[in-house]
Every structure is written in C-alpha cells, then in structure tokens.
Amino acid sequence: MGESSEDIDQMFSTLLGEMDLLTQSLGVDILPPPDPKPPRAEFNYSVGFKDLNESLNALEDQDLDALMADLVADISEAEQRTIQAQKESSQSQHHSAPPEASNFRGAASLGYSANAAAASVSHYEHHLPPPPADPVLDLPPPPPPPPPEPLSQEEEEAQAKADKIKLALEKLKEAKVKKLVVKVHMNDNSTKSLMVDERQAARDVLDNLFEKTHCDCNVDWCLYETYPELQIERFFEDHENVVEVLSDWTRDTENKVLFLEKEEKYAVFKNPQNFYLNNKGKKEGKETNEKMNAKNKESLLEESFCGTSIIVPELEGALYLKEDGKKSWKRRYFLLRASGIYYVPKGKTKTSRDLACFIQFENVNIYYGIQCKIKHKAPTDHCFVLKHPQIQKESQYIKYLCCDDARTLNQWVMGIRIAKYGKTLYDNYQRAMARAGLASRWTNLGTVNATTPAQPSTGTRGEIPTHTELRSYVQSLSNTFSESRPPMASSSDKKPALGNHLEPGAPRAQPLPKASLPPPPPVRRSSDLGCSPAPPPK
Amino acid sequence: TAMAGMKTASGDYIDSSWELRVFVGEEDPEAESVTLRVTGESHIGGVLLKIVEDINRKQDWSDHAIWWEQKRQWLLQTHWTLDKYGILADARLFFGPQHRPVILRLPNRRALRLRASFSQPLFQAVAAICRLLSIRHPEELSLLRAPEKKKKKKEKEQEEEVYDLTQVVLAGGEHRLGQLGPGLGMGLVTPTLHSRRGTGMPAHFSDSAQTEACYHMLSRPQPPPDPLLLQHLPRPSSLVDKTQLHSRWLDSSRCLMQQGVRAGDVLWLRFKYYSFFDLDPKTDPVRLTQLYEQARWDLLLEEIDCTEEEMMVFAALQYHVNKLSQSGEVAEPAGADPGLDDLDAALSNLEVKLEGSAPTDVLDSLTTIPELKDHLRIFRPRKLTLKGYRQHWVVFKETTLSYYKSQEEAPGDPIQQLNLKGCEVVPDVNVSGQKFCIKLLVPSPEGMSEIYLRCQDEQQYARWMAGCRLASKGRTMADSSYASEVQAILAFLSLKRTGGGSSGNQPQGPDASTEGLNPYGLVAPRLQRKFKAKQLTPRILEAHQNVAQLSLTEAQLRFIQAWQSLPDFGISYFTVRFKGSRKDEILGIANNRLIRIDLAVGDVVKTWRFSNMRQWNVNWDIRQVAIEFDEHINVAFSCVSASCRIVHEYIGGYIFLSTRERARGEELDEDLFLQLTGGHEAF
C-alpha cells in the first residue's frame, strides 16, 4: 500500500509537468486510445499495454482519484500557463497553489518548453542547461485530494470509477498531448505505473523513476525494452522519445519496459580503452586496459567524442550471420565503419574498396539476442540483432549476428551505438553523470555546473561532496603524472641552431616550432647528455 | 689574422678595412654588385645603408636584406658586426628582397601567385600566407615541394589561370618591416573584415576586381573536375606510393631560401596535420572550403580509400555543394537565419524536433496539409505473383499513402494504406528510359512491405518522391522544405539527363557546356570503371536525399566530417626500417598515434599512442628516430622514404597540436590544467 500510493503520487507529479505547453505541442495527435478504429491493423497506430482506457482501468481506485485530482489541478494550471506561455521561465515561482506547484516547476523545466517556444533561437536539445526534471523534495507528498475511502459498495465504486475515467479522458483530450500510462517492471518484480507524455525522453522517465525508487541514481540505470516473442532486448538511449518507441509496439504485445541497471550502457565512457584500444594482442590489451589512468581515459574520450566528428571504434572480425529465413549460420568477416557494417565478400580483401555493405544504421535499432542458441540454433548465446524498430514479429528483415564471446558482443553493440548515435551518446552520459551527482569538471563539460544549483539535493547533496571527491581524485591522479604528461623532448643543443647545419652525430631532438602561439609548447628538456635517449625519468 | 695581407684600394692597412662585394638581386651571378669598404667592426645595419647609398636608386629597400650564399644564411641581425657573423671578403653576399613571389598550388588545386617570406622560418612564413588568405590556425598547414614534372606534353597547363596576390599588402604591413629583422614582421594584425554586403570578405581582398575574384576562388568550392582529367592524374596504387607525397614537406624551422626554393617556384599549400581545431563555418569560409577541397581531392585521387556506399554520400555532397555554390547563393553567412549558423544545433533541431515548430505554424498547417491524389501504377512484389504494375487511384495525405481500385471508390476503404513514417525510400529512375519509380520499404510489425510507385513523368515523380521522403521522416507536405525538395529532385533529374546517361560507358570528356554534371567527376576513377553513368546517378540520387536540405557550409562540413570518419583518415605514411627488422615497413602517423603497418599486406601490426609517449630522439647520423613509450617500450626506426626530419617534425607537430587541444579548457580551470600538464619538476 505504502509503495503503491507513493508510486501514484509520483505519477501525478509527473502528470503535472505534462500539461505544460499543451497547445504548443503537436496538437494533432489527440489521445490515441479511446476509439481509434484504424482501417487496417497493419497501419494502425497501436499503443502498447492495451490502450490508455485499459490502463486506466487497471489502476487502483485510489490511483484514479489522485490522477483525477491532479488532472483537474493540472488543467487549470495549464490554462493559466498558455496565457503567459511566453514568459515561462520565471513562471514557476508565481504559482502559490497547492503542493503541486513546486512539483510543477520542476517538471516544467524539462527542457521541451524551451525548445518549442524558442525554436527560432535554435536551442539545442542536448545542451544540458535545463535542470534535471522533477526535483521533488517533499518525498512522500501527501496525496493532494482527500482520499475518499468509503469503499464499500462495489457498484457505486464502479460507477464512480467509470465517471472518473471519463472525466480523465476528457481532460486528457483537452490537453491534446499524447500520453501513455506505462507500466514499468522493477528489479524486484514489482511494477510502477508512470504517465509518460510524448515529449518525454527516456532521461526524463528515468529521472521520474529515480524519485520513485530512491535508488542511487547511478549512470547504469536504464529503461530497457524486452521483446519476449522475438527474444530480444535493448536499453532505451536516454535521448530517445519513449512514446515514439512504444508506439511501435502492437496492441497485444507482450513487450515490457524494465527499469534496471546495466553496466553495458555506458561502459565505453568508463573504460574507453576497452573499446578504442583493442589492439591485436588480446591478452596484452586486456592487461594494460585495467591500468589506464583517468587522465588518459579522459583524453581518449575527448579525442573520440569531442572532435569535429566522432571516432567509431575500429572493430572487425569474424561473426556468424543467420541466413535469411533459415536456421543456419554463416561465418563472415565483418567490419564496423561509421557508415555501417560491412563484410568482406568471398575472395576479396578487407580493403575499403572491396567491402560490401551489410547494413546501415539509419533505420535500425540494435538489440541483444536472448538464448539464441535454443531459439535460432546460434553457435553461441552472444548474439546481437538489428531490426527496424517497427518490426515486431519474426521477419526476414531482422538480422541476427552471433559473436564468439561476450566481450566481442559488447564491443560490437557499443560500436554500433556509437556509430548510430554519435556524440549524443556522450552527451547522454554526461547528463547521466550530472544527474548521478557526479558533476565532473574533468569531463570538460562546462554546462554541467548549470544543472547542479537547480538540483535541490535530496540524497545527492548537490555540488559539495562531488567536488571534494573530485579533488581527492585529482590528488591521487598526480601520482601518476609521470605517465600522462606529454612526451618531452630532449635536446643536446643549447641554442636554437642558428646555422641549421647539424653537426653530424650530435643527436638533436625536437626543434618544436618556436612560434609565438598561445599554448605552451610541450615540455622541452635540455640535457647535456650526448647521444642516446635521455635516462628514464626517476 | 685572417685580414693580414688584405690590400685595400688606398693601400692603407692600418684601419684594417677591406672591401666587401655585395651582389644586388636574387642570387643571380650576373647581378650587378657594389663594393663597400668595411671593417670587421662594421654593423650589418651600416652595411645595408652603404649598399643603398651606393646603388643610389629611388626604391623601397625596406624588404631587402643580405643573404650569405656559402653559409646559406640571412644576415638579419642588423646590430651584429661582420666579425660576429664571421664574414670575410670571400663571402658571397646577395642584397635582395626577403619576400619573393612563389606560385602556391592550393588545396583546391588552383594556382595563386603571392609573395612569401624567404627569410623567416617556414612556420612563420606559412602563418603570414594564411593570414593573407584568411585561414585561421596556420599551424595545421605547411608547404610541399611540387613533384617533378614528367616531361610530357601538358600544354594545357599553360592556359591555366594563375591568381595573383603579390600586390596585396596586409594591414599589418609586414612587407615593409623586413629590414628590421624577422621578429618584427610578425605583427599579428588580424585583417579587418569587410562588412560591405556582408560577405565576410577581408578588406585586403577588396583592392581590385582581381583580388576579389581571388577571394571567391578561395572561399567557394570549385566545380567538379573533368572526369577525363581525373583519370589521368596520378593516383597511388599502394601504400608505398602514398609515402611519396610526404617526402616533399619543407622544414618548418628553416626559411625557404635555406631550402633551395627560388623565386617563382611552385609550392603546394596543404593541411599537413589532420587535427582541425575549432572549425567554425562562420568565421572560416576559406579554411572550410580549402579543407573541403583537400578532402575531396583526397577521395577523388584515392589517397584515402572508402567504400562504395561512402563514395555515394561524398558524391551527393559534392553535387549538392556544387549546385549551391553555382547558384550563387553564397551569402549565407550573413543570411537571414542566424540559427543555421550553429550547424550542429540547426541540423539536430531539424532532424529531431521538426514538430516543435512554432505553435501557430502547426495550427495553420493543420488546416491546409496538402494532399496528392493521382493515378499511379503500383507494383507489389510477392512470392508467386506474376502481376505487374496496376493502375490505382492513390491518395497521399499527411504521412499516409492509400490506394483504391478507382477514383470512385476513394471515399471508401482503400485496398491498402501505408504509413510511410520510418520507411525507406529508394529512387528507381531511368530518365532516358522514361522510368520514374519510387521504391518504398515500409516497416510494419510483421516486417517490411515492399511497394513500387510508377510515375508518368518527372514532374509527377518529383512531387510524390518529395512527399515520400518527408513522410519517411515523419513530416508532411506542409513542411516548408517540401517545395525545395521537389526542386532538388527535378534538378537532379536534369543532371541525370545531361550526365551522359545515354552516352554509354565511357566518360565523354568535359560535359561542361551543359548546366548539368557528369557524375564521373564526383567519384574516384575506380568507380568510373566499375559503373556506367546511368548506374551511378541513381545511387548518388539516393544518397542525395539525405543531404538535399543542407546549406552550403553545412554540406561542406558534413563532407569533412564524413571524411574524418573514415578509418584511414589522417594517416601520413612513411617507409621506415624498424630496428632489428630486415625489411621495409610502413609507419603511419596520425594525430593521436603511430601505426606500424605491414608493407606488403597493409595490415596494422602495432599501434602506439602519443598519449603514452615519453620522449623521442633523433640520431641524425644514422637517420634514426627513437621513441620511448610508457612501461619502457622503446621503438626505433630509420626513415627510408623521407628525411627523418620530416617524420620527426610530424610527431612533434602533433604533440604540439595536442597541447593546443588541452589548452581549450584552460580558462575554465587553469590550476587543474597546470596540474595535469606540468609536473616536470619531478625530473
């Protein structure tokens, strides 16, 4: 009981935010559920989890009450809001209304509002300034409306319930924002219902869930979709629009949304060397991997994700490909490139010009295959699957690939995600880090700080511990500087060689451009030692 | 002393003065000369004055200085004495200008004559050139010697237009300061931008119509090359071939004079270090364009390999860039939409949140979403079907396509209805065959359904195709880009018609007379051999649909990004011999790593990252570079294909650029920066 009521409370706090900018959103898509009778199932706009009507029905009665109360409060608020939609930024403080007001503020700053209204300013969505959603402090906020608890006569109840649903639907229709009630499965087999509107990204939903669950908010938490029928699953990327993804599910789907921790989600940012420095000698690579210090990781990430274009990990090797429509698997040599997955045709070399394109990522998502050994007679269980998000049933258009081991699988899945999502993935990670309370300066993201003040410290007491943590981190780093400083140049020349006639035999090194360029040149070391590399620094 | 026995004209030995002969001009043995009376104590400045007095000609001598031929050295320290320089009477000295004309072959392959410093270290000389051309971050560029010409006809090149900037003097006026030594000439005066007409053209290009034309050449992409020419240009056929280019880099630390460059020589200007800092389309039109051109030629001449699919994207982008720059709509930096300047933001906004446009737009468009209704022939490939195209009444509304048996049945239930959102749209067009088909791969829960729409003519095709493309991205024909999409498709079809679709297999020389393009000019010659033009165009067309909405700078930037995403991007190759190895191997130098590559197979043997590098040394005697990495990994190799100085400079250059990279965050947290980059006290 306790949990479910809290659950619902949270759901309403979410709802409050959704009314934001009702009219500005698409507007076209009226709530799908009530009655759409699509001409043909195939093109039908189908919503997962039955439809809203059903999902409302499935709610506990008191949930409904709360939902209603929220909706009402919500709508009135929304009306006010549309009037002053332009000045939305300062908005939040004006509302002196019920406890919802504070909730509302949080939700309103989800970032979409800024987006829609200020489109001409070209506000970049992943820009991070909008503070993380829903900084709801009063953790168990008392359900706003007096919970009517005379539940005795079933008929009366049913009637009331029906009315409420009707009213709720009307209000929602008014809102004209597509919303879904999503049942999210928790680790402990419990479920929580969330209202998700069409503007919300997975990140927002995660933030809501963080509040509901009081989990540690670490970056591994993710929304996860599973397809029991196809036996595939994958995590939502934080920037993905949840409603859009769920809209591809069929009406009678068994698919589920899970809330769980997956360390694979951002593995590349924690240990980029495992993906980017995968040198030939596998064993050797692994050993040195463990040792990479934070500074090197950082520069590796910056190099890979912060340049003019991102770098996709070099990845190639033999994989098994399930043949279309058959249960046989063929071994082929595949290569990952930014533009897609390629394979080496028979009798050809793996030079670029000979490669044949296997698939490009624009229209496919990547999934993990589950128990493919049994289901598809795969050589191993380390499979990944590529399919168009709309495909929900077994089809020849679903591509199954099988790796030799888990490590390879993870590298491919991550590599493909990097190729497909690019810098967005890194942005997501940094946002997740910020949310996790680890605002980090060394990730070179100035804007992170902007989010922290708005984060009113429930469990994650804001900035302070973070910084001290970072400091000590930096301290410990300094011990490893010898490994991370830029290579130094040693020189036996004392003057910058006016004559430019090099004395033969005098080993001379690193005449770095003596330019008057701003940044300090790398350490230039003068040593009077004659030839041979300078002695190892000690 | 060395002066003993010197006989002077007056026979006077006491003041120890002697005669110094100085030629006037640029190392010309026939040059006129002046003879001066000097002592070892004479200062260079005094000698210069005497020379000018002696010549007694009204002229601006400020750029002149003395070049000492035997020592291959400029005498630029005017306060130094002859003794200090060690100059004796037998010194061959030339009094000549420090800035001399050279012909630069730019990244876009155009020739440009300008005055370059022959006395400053090349690094500074290049910086001055870049300032003149208005290219930021000159540290990324350098000069190469032109390859030796094979004596073969090539009369064509005589006609080539050489742009001229020799008369242009920058506001900083370094040309006039030469006499006073190299340091002073480096006044980092940023050329003022020309705000007239908002072209962003620096003021020093506005001197004349010629210089203005020169700026346009620099800042606008060139049309695609003649496919025939392309076929005849040399292309590397192996890794070893790719090392040739890199043997020609000039030293950054020495001046042109010291490197044997003479006035009028041809030099190549190229981006040398593939680490492009802070590329900003707004402030960098020339840099962006030249980088685009270098990337384009890299691909066309197969200096870098890519897959066919990638080549189609590059071709589509070139086509698009060319179309936009030909249409003259170049004023976009000053253009109406400032939001477009922030390229990435604009792009993602476009792609991600198209729906998010202003509310009023949505409401307006709600009422007026255009529809397409027409008779089209439709074909649905199925197993076990012999049916071909059938005529249907097709209605295209929002993102949904419905078709009916006939127009009369239209209000009723359609035979089928397809929501095109998320579908794949593939053109299947043969203009000469008057075939205008749209292939749709429409996703559904069961899989993809394939359907072909056959249009009667290009007009109809363009309208429906544009609608399909938009719908696949979830947009309707109410979208503002619809009209331009239709135009883009029509334009492309006209390209196809003129593109030699009917002229068969061989590229038929320059198709320049037509306004269309030969698709062979957009792809590497190996694809010319592999595909007929009419096979090539549809594929380019297909790739084009994803880039059709880009602005000129966006398209150029996208091209550069795609180039950077290639696995072999930015690797400079050298033939080396590793210590302890008995065969030649290839060393690849990239902006973050060194790569040991098997010369025969081309496989990567080993990679070392600069971030793990401790130090490197060069033994000039045996031309060996020795590098120490973390964990006491030592690598040594001697250079075969190029001087080890070039290899060494490449490595050092990248280290330098990487510190530049790190300096970016400096303002934010200098302490942390110093903490992370300092620490040499430890040694």
mmCIF file with all atom_site columns, N, CA and C in Angstrom, chain A residues 6 80 99 116 167 175 192 253 257 262-263 316 326 474 497 501:
data_model
loop_
_atom_site.group_PDB
_atom_site.id
_atom_site.type_symbol
_atom_site.label_atom_id
_atom_site.label_alt_id
_atom_site.label_comp_id
_atom_site.label_asym_id
_atom_site.label_entity_id
_atom_site.label_seq_id
_atom_site.pdbx_PDB_ins_code
_atom_site.Cartn_x
_atom_site.Cartn_y
_atom_site.Cartn_z
_atom_site.occupancy
_atom_site.B_iso_or_equiv
_atom_site.pdbx_formal_charge
_atom_site.auth_seq_id
_atom_site.auth_comp_id
_atom_site.auth_asym_id
_atom_site.auth_atom_id
_atom_site.pdbx_PDB_model_num
ATOM 1  N N  . GLU A 1 6   ? 2.734   5.873   -2.989  1.00 0.00 ? 6   GLU A N  1
ATOM 2  C CA . GLU A 1 6   ? 3.847   6.733   -3.328  1.00 0.00 ? 6   GLU A CA 1
ATOM 3  C C  . GLU A 1 6   ? 4.056   6.737   -4.842  1.00 0.00 ? 6   GLU A C  1
ATOM 4  N N  . GLN A 1 80  ? -3.780  28.665  -17.249 1.00 0.00 ? 80  GLN A N  1
ATOM 5  C CA . GLN A 1 80  ? -3.021  29.859  -16.911 1.00 0.00 ? 80  GLN A CA 1
ATOM 6  C C  . GLN A 1 80  ? -1.741  29.929  -17.720 1.00 0.00 ? 80  GLN A C  1
ATOM 7  N N  . PRO A 1 99  ? 0.613   22.049  -3.159  1.00 0.00 ? 99  PRO A N  1
ATOM 8  C CA . PRO A 1 99  ? 1.960   21.488  -3.213  1.00 0.00 ? 99  PRO A CA 1
ATOM 9  C C  . PRO A 1 99  ? 2.393   21.162  -4.643  1.00 0.00 ? 99  PRO A C  1
ATOM 10 N N  . ALA A 1 116 ? 10.266  24.276  -27.648 1.00 0.00 ? 116 ALA A N  1
ATOM 11 C CA . ALA A 1 116 ? 9.160   24.586  -28.529 1.00 0.00 ? 116 ALA A CA 1
ATOM 12 C C  . ALA A 1 116 ? 9.003   26.078  -28.711 1.00 0.00 ? 116 ALA A C  1
ATOM 13 N N  . LEU A 1 167 ? -13.993 11.420  -17.160 1.00 0.00 ? 167 LEU A N  1
ATOM 14 C CA . LEU A 1 167 ? -13.540 12.780  -16.956 1.00 0.00 ? 167 LEU A CA 1
ATOM 15 C C  . LEU A 1 167 ? -12.051 12.906  -17.276 1.00 0.00 ? 167 LEU A C  1
ATOM 16 N N  . ALA A 1 175 ? -6.044  18.260  -23.263 1.00 0.00 ? 175 ALA A N  1
ATOM 17 C CA . ALA A 1 175 ? -4.628  18.557  -23.210 1.00 0.00 ? 175 ALA A CA 1
ATOM 18 C C  . ALA A 1 175 ? -3.968  18.335  -24.562 1.00 0.00 ? 175 ALA A C  1
ATOM 19 N N  . LYS A 1 192 ? 5.665   -0.314  -11.485 1.00 0.00 ? 192 LYS A N  1
ATOM 20 C CA . LYS A 1 192 ? 5.214   1.039   -11.192 1.00 0.00 ? 192 LYS A CA 1
ATOM 21 C C  . LYS A 1 192 ? 4.588   1.601   -12.458 1.00 0.00 ? 192 LYS A C  1
ATOM 22 N N  . THR A 1 253 ? 0.834   -6.682  -27.502 1.00 0.00 ? 253 THR A N  1
ATOM 23 C CA . THR A 1 253 ? 2.223   -7.058  -27.312 1.00 0.00 ? 253 THR A CA 1
ATOM 24 C C  . THR A 1 253 ? 2.504   -7.623  -25.922 1.00 0.00 ? 253 THR A C  1
ATOM 25 N N  . VAL A 1 257 ? 8.604   -2.873  -20.446 1.00 0.00 ? 257 VAL A N  1
ATOM 26 C CA . VAL A 1 257 ? 9.627   -1.889  -20.128 1.00 0.00 ? 257 VAL A CA 1
ATOM 27 C C  . VAL A 1 257 ? 10.155  -2.190  -18.742 1.00 0.00 ? 257 VAL A C  1
ATOM 28 N N  . LYS A 1 262 ? 22.314  -1.604  -15.968 1.00 0.00 ? 262 LYS A N  1
ATOM 29 C CA . LYS A 1 262 ? 23.096  -2.352  -16.953 1.00 0.00 ? 262 LYS A CA 1
ATOM 30 C C  . LYS A 1 262 ? 24.434  -1.653  -17.086 1.00 0.00 ? 262 LYS A C  1
ATOM 31 N N  . GLU A 1 263 ? 25.456  -2.318  -16.704 1.00 0.00 ? 263 GLU A N  1
ATOM 32 C CA . GLU A 1 263 ? 26.726  -1.613  -16.771 1.00 0.00 ? 263 GLU A CA 1
ATOM 33 C C  . GLU A 1 263 ? 27.205  -1.460  -18.211 1.00 0.00 ? 263 GLU A C  1
ATOM 34 N N  . GLU A 1 316 ? 36.596  -5.202  -36.104 1.00 0.00 ? 316 GLU A N  1
ATOM 35 C CA . GLU A 1 316 ? 36.420  -6.117  -37.216 1.00 0.00 ? 316 GLU A CA 1
ATOM 36 C C  . GLU A 1 316 ? 36.678  -7.524  -36.735 1.00 0.00 ? 316 GLU A C  1
ATOM 37 N N  . LYS A 1 326 ? 16.418  -18.898 -42.596 1.00 0.00 ? 326 LYS A N  1
ATOM 38 C CA . LYS A 1 326 ? 16.870  -20.247 -42.295 1.00 0.00 ? 326 LYS A CA 1
ATOM 39 C C  . LYS A 1 326 ? 17.417  -20.302 -40.882 1.00 0.00 ? 326 LYS A C  1
ATOM 40 N N  . VAL A 1 474 ? 41.745  14.016  -8.092  1.00 0.00 ? 474 VAL A N  1
ATOM 41 C CA . VAL A 1 474 ? 42.820  14.692  -8.798  1.00 0.00 ? 474 VAL A CA 1
ATOM 42 C C  . VAL A 1 474 ? 44.127  14.501  -8.058  1.00 0.00 ? 474 VAL A C  1
ATOM 43 N N  . ALA A 1 497 ? 70.164  26.579  -32.777 1.00 0.00 ? 497 ALA A N  1
ATOM 44 C CA . ALA A 1 497 ? 70.780  26.242  -34.047 1.00 0.00 ? 497 ALA A CA 1
ATOM 45 C C  . ALA A 1 497 ? 70.614  27.281  -35.123 1.00 0.00 ? 497 ALA A C  1
ATOM 46 N N  . HIS A 1 501 ? 73.056  23.993  -39.625 1.00 0.00 ? 501 HIS A N  1
ATOM 47 C CA . HIS A 1 501 ? 73.896  22.900  -40.092 1.00 0.00 ? 501 HIS A CA 1
ATOM 48 C C  . HIS A 1 501 ? 74.061  21.963  -38.934 1.00 0.00 ? 501 HIS A C  1
#
